Amino acid sequence: MPHVDILFNQLQKRKTEPAQVKTAIDIFEKCIFDVRIKIDDIIYEAKSICTEPQGNKRRRRNNSSHDHRDAALEVCDNIVNSANHRFQFKDHLVAASLFFPEHFGEYCGKFPDNKLETTCLAYPELEKSRLKTELSVIYARNNCRDLHGTLSLLKFLIQNSLEETLKETKKLLEIIVTTPMSTRG
């Protein structure tokens, strides 16, 4: 599916942030579903634009609107299925969103338990309770809010000899920074 391949290639860019990937995939799927919903209008408009030239000597099979509709719906379904297959691990992108410094203040007030749960399901080797404690400490620290991106936070932990103290956080950060965004899992 060329549409899915184009999306996949765009999401492989090095500077692509996890939230952008998840958002792009969700928007892509929504757009295809919107086309699917409007398929009757699209077919009607296409038929009004594309008319058979007069004097066409070859007789074509008279394709009904129903045939066109079924084929168009099948194409939409195939695109969505291909995208779902290619990006089946998109929920793993939630893990990286735990480290967006612009949300640390919000997370300090209300811990993102749902994101932590999704992350720990995606990466069962993580110790959930310890990771929650470590993340709570990071969210409360003002100097961590100045860091931008997962790699910056990982470097900060290493430079400040916090690898053992924040062991689970370091483990998760290493997973995130070494896995391409669109193939998480």
Short mmCIF file of C-alpha atoms in Angstrom, two decimals:
data_model
loop_
_atom_site.label_atom_id
_atom_site.label_comp_id
_atom_site.label_asym_id
_atom_site.label_seq_id
_atom_site.Cartn_x
_atom_site.Cartn_y
_atom_site.Cartn_z
CA MET A 1 0.00 0.00 0.00
CA PRO A 2 1.76 3.16 -1.15
CA HIS A 3 -0.19 5.41 1.24
CA VAL A 4 0.97 3.38 4.24
CA ASP A 5 4.54 3.20 2.88
CA ILE A 6 4.67 6.99 2.54
CA LEU A 7 3.39 7.44 6.09
CA PHE A 8 5.88 4.85 7.39
CA ASN A 9 8.81 6.57 5.66
CA GLN A 10 7.81 9.97 7.01
CA LEU A 11 7.61 8.59 10.54
CA GLN A 12 11.10 7.07 10.32
CA LYS A 13 12.74 10.50 10.42
CA ARG A 14 15.21 10.78 13.27
CA LYS A 15 13.69 13.87 14.84
CA THR A 16 10.15 12.54 14.90
CA GLU A 17 8.74 12.65 18.41
CA PRO A 18 6.54 9.82 19.70
CA ALA A 19 3.48 12.00 20.19
CA GLN A 20 3.75 13.15 16.57
CA VAL A 21 3.91 9.53 15.41
CA LYS A 22 0.85 8.47 17.36
CA THR A 23 -1.04 11.57 16.26
CA ALA A 24 -0.05 11.09 12.60
CA ILE A 25 -1.19 7.46 12.63
CA ASP A 26 -4.50 8.34 14.30
CA ILE A 27 -5.12 11.19 11.82
CA PHE A 28 -4.24 8.93 8.88
CA GLU A 29 -6.71 6.26 10.02
CA LYS A 30 -9.40 8.88 10.68
CA CYS A 31 -8.94 10.34 7.18
CA ILE A 32 -9.34 6.93 5.58
CA PHE A 33 -12.46 6.28 7.68
CA ASP A 34 -13.82 9.70 6.63
CA VAL A 35 -13.30 8.77 2.98
CA ARG A 36 -15.04 5.46 3.64
CA ILE A 37 -18.05 7.25 5.16
CA LYS A 38 -18.28 9.67 2.20
CA ILE A 39 -17.73 6.99 -0.44
CA ASP A 40 -21.19 7.38 -2.03
CA ASP A 41 -20.65 11.13 -2.50
CA ILE A 42 -17.17 10.52 -3.93
CA ILE A 43 -18.48 7.96 -6.43
CA TYR A 44 -21.33 10.26 -7.47
CA GLU A 45 -18.92 13.17 -8.01
CA ALA A 46 -16.48 10.97 -9.94
CA LYS A 47 -19.26 9.73 -12.23
CA SER A 48 -20.40 13.29 -12.94
CA ILE A 49 -16.84 14.27 -13.91
CA CYS A 50 -15.86 11.16 -15.84
CA THR A 51 -18.18 10.51 -18.72
CA GLU A 52 -17.67 7.84 -21.35
CA PRO A 53 -16.60 9.41 -24.67
CA GLN A 54 -19.20 9.21 -27.43
CA GLY A 55 -18.55 6.68 -30.15
CA ASN A 56 -16.69 4.23 -27.96
CA LYS A 57 -16.76 1.11 -30.12
CA ARG A 58 -15.85 -1.35 -27.41
CA ARG A 59 -18.66 -2.19 -25.09
CA ARG A 60 -17.74 -2.12 -21.48
CA ARG A 61 -19.40 -4.12 -18.82
CA ASN A 62 -21.95 -1.91 -17.19
CA ASN A 63 -20.52 -1.54 -13.71
CA SER A 64 -23.19 -0.58 -11.28
CA SER A 65 -22.73 1.96 -8.54
CA HIS A 66 -22.89 -0.94 -6.14
CA ASP A 67 -19.80 -2.54 -7.73
CA HIS A 68 -17.87 0.74 -7.55
CA ARG A 69 -18.94 1.23 -3.96
CA ASP A 70 -17.87 -2.27 -2.93
CA ALA A 71 -14.49 -1.88 -4.63
CA ALA A 72 -13.90 1.54 -3.04
CA LEU A 73 -14.85 0.26 0.42
CA GLU A 74 -12.50 -2.68 -0.04
CA VAL A 75 -9.64 -0.33 -0.94
CA CYS A 76 -10.30 1.76 2.18
CA ASP A 77 -10.42 -1.37 4.33
CA ASN A 78 -7.18 -2.66 2.81
CA ILE A 79 -5.40 0.64 3.50
CA VAL A 80 -6.56 0.69 7.13
CA ASN A 81 -5.67 -2.99 7.62
CA SER A 82 -2.24 -2.41 6.12
CA ALA A 83 -1.66 0.59 8.38
CA ASN A 84 -2.84 -1.33 11.43
CA HIS A 85 -0.51 -4.20 10.56
CA ARG A 86 2.46 -1.92 9.93
CA PHE A 87 1.86 0.15 13.07
CA GLN A 88 0.42 -2.51 15.34
CA PHE A 89 2.74 -1.43 18.13
CA LYS A 90 1.67 2.23 18.16
CA ASP A 91 0.45 1.96 21.75
CA HIS A 92 4.08 1.53 22.76
CA LEU A 93 4.62 5.15 21.78
CA VAL A 94 2.79 6.12 24.94
CA ALA A 95 5.93 5.18 26.90
CA ALA A 96 7.85 8.08 25.41
CA SER A 97 5.08 10.51 26.30
CA LEU A 98 5.92 9.90 29.97
CA PHE A 99 9.07 11.94 29.33
CA PHE A 100 7.65 15.08 27.74
CA PRO A 101 8.90 17.86 30.05
CA GLU A 102 6.05 20.16 29.05
CA HIS A 103 3.72 17.75 30.89
CA PHE A 104 5.84 17.26 34.02
CA GLY A 105 3.93 19.91 35.98
CA GLU A 106 0.63 18.29 35.05
CA TYR A 107 1.99 14.80 35.83
CA CYS A 108 3.30 16.02 39.18
CA GLY A 109 -0.25 17.01 40.17
CA LYS A 110 -1.96 13.97 38.65
CA PHE A 111 0.25 11.04 37.82
CA PRO A 112 -0.44 9.51 34.36
CA ASP A 113 -1.35 6.05 35.66
CA ASN A 114 -2.99 5.02 32.38
CA LYS A 115 0.20 5.81 30.43
CA LEU A 116 2.30 3.94 32.98
CA GLU A 117 -0.02 0.94 32.73
CA THR A 118 0.19 0.91 28.92
CA THR A 119 3.97 1.25 29.12
CA CYS A 120 4.36 -1.62 31.57
CA LEU A 121 2.13 -3.84 29.43
CA ALA A 122 4.28 -3.00 26.41
CA TYR A 123 7.51 -3.58 28.34
CA PRO A 124 6.82 -6.24 30.98
CA GLU A 125 10.47 -6.26 32.08
CA LEU A 126 9.87 -2.94 33.87
CA GLU A 127 9.14 -2.87 37.58
CA LYS A 128 5.97 -0.77 37.64
CA SER A 129 5.94 0.43 41.25
CA ARG A 130 9.60 1.48 41.20
CA LEU A 131 9.17 3.20 37.83
CA LYS A 132 6.18 5.14 39.17
CA THR A 133 8.21 6.30 42.17
CA GLU A 134 11.15 7.32 39.97
CA LEU A 135 8.93 9.19 37.53
CA SER A 136 7.21 11.01 40.39
CA VAL A 137 10.62 12.26 41.54
CA ILE A 138 11.51 13.39 38.01
CA TYR A 139 8.18 15.18 37.57
CA ALA A 140 8.71 17.09 40.82
CA ARG A 141 12.22 18.30 39.88
CA ASN A 142 12.33 21.70 38.18
CA ASN A 143 15.74 21.01 36.60
CA CYS A 144 14.25 18.02 34.73
CA ARG A 145 11.63 20.26 33.14
CA ASP A 146 14.35 22.10 31.23
CA LEU A 147 15.41 18.93 29.40
CA HIS A 148 13.96 18.34 25.97
CA GLY A 149 13.47 14.82 24.71
CA THR A 150 14.23 11.36 25.98
CA LEU A 151 17.88 11.44 24.94
CA SER A 152 18.50 14.63 26.93
CA LEU A 153 16.97 13.07 30.01
CA LEU A 154 19.03 9.90 29.59
CA LYS A 155 22.23 11.95 29.27
CA PHE A 156 21.22 13.91 32.38
CA LEU A 157 20.84 10.68 34.38
CA ILE A 158 24.23 9.40 33.26
CA GLN A 159 26.07 12.71 33.75
CA ASN A 160 24.67 13.03 37.28
CA SER A 161 25.38 9.38 38.19
CA LEU A 162 21.70 8.60 38.69
CA GLU A 163 21.70 5.34 36.69
CA GLU A 164 21.38 3.13 39.76
CA THR A 165 19.04 5.44 41.66
CA LEU A 166 16.68 5.77 38.70
CA LYS A 167 17.33 2.30 37.32
CA GLU A 168 13.87 1.63 35.85
CA THR A 169 13.68 5.08 34.29
CA LYS A 170 17.10 4.57 32.69
CA LYS A 171 16.01 1.16 31.40
CA LEU A 172 12.88 2.61 29.81
CA LEU A 173 14.75 5.58 28.34
CA GLU A 174 17.30 3.24 26.77
CA ILE A 175 14.50 1.21 25.20
CA ILE A 176 12.84 4.34 23.84
CA VAL A 177 15.95 5.98 22.37
CA THR A 178 17.12 2.79 20.65
CA THR A 179 13.82 1.84 19.00
CA PRO A 180 12.61 3.58 15.82
CA MET A 181 9.41 5.49 16.56
CA SER A 182 7.14 3.77 14.05
CA THR A 183 8.25 0.23 14.86
CA ARG A 184 7.97 0.42 18.61
CA GLY A 185 7.58 -3.01 20.12
#
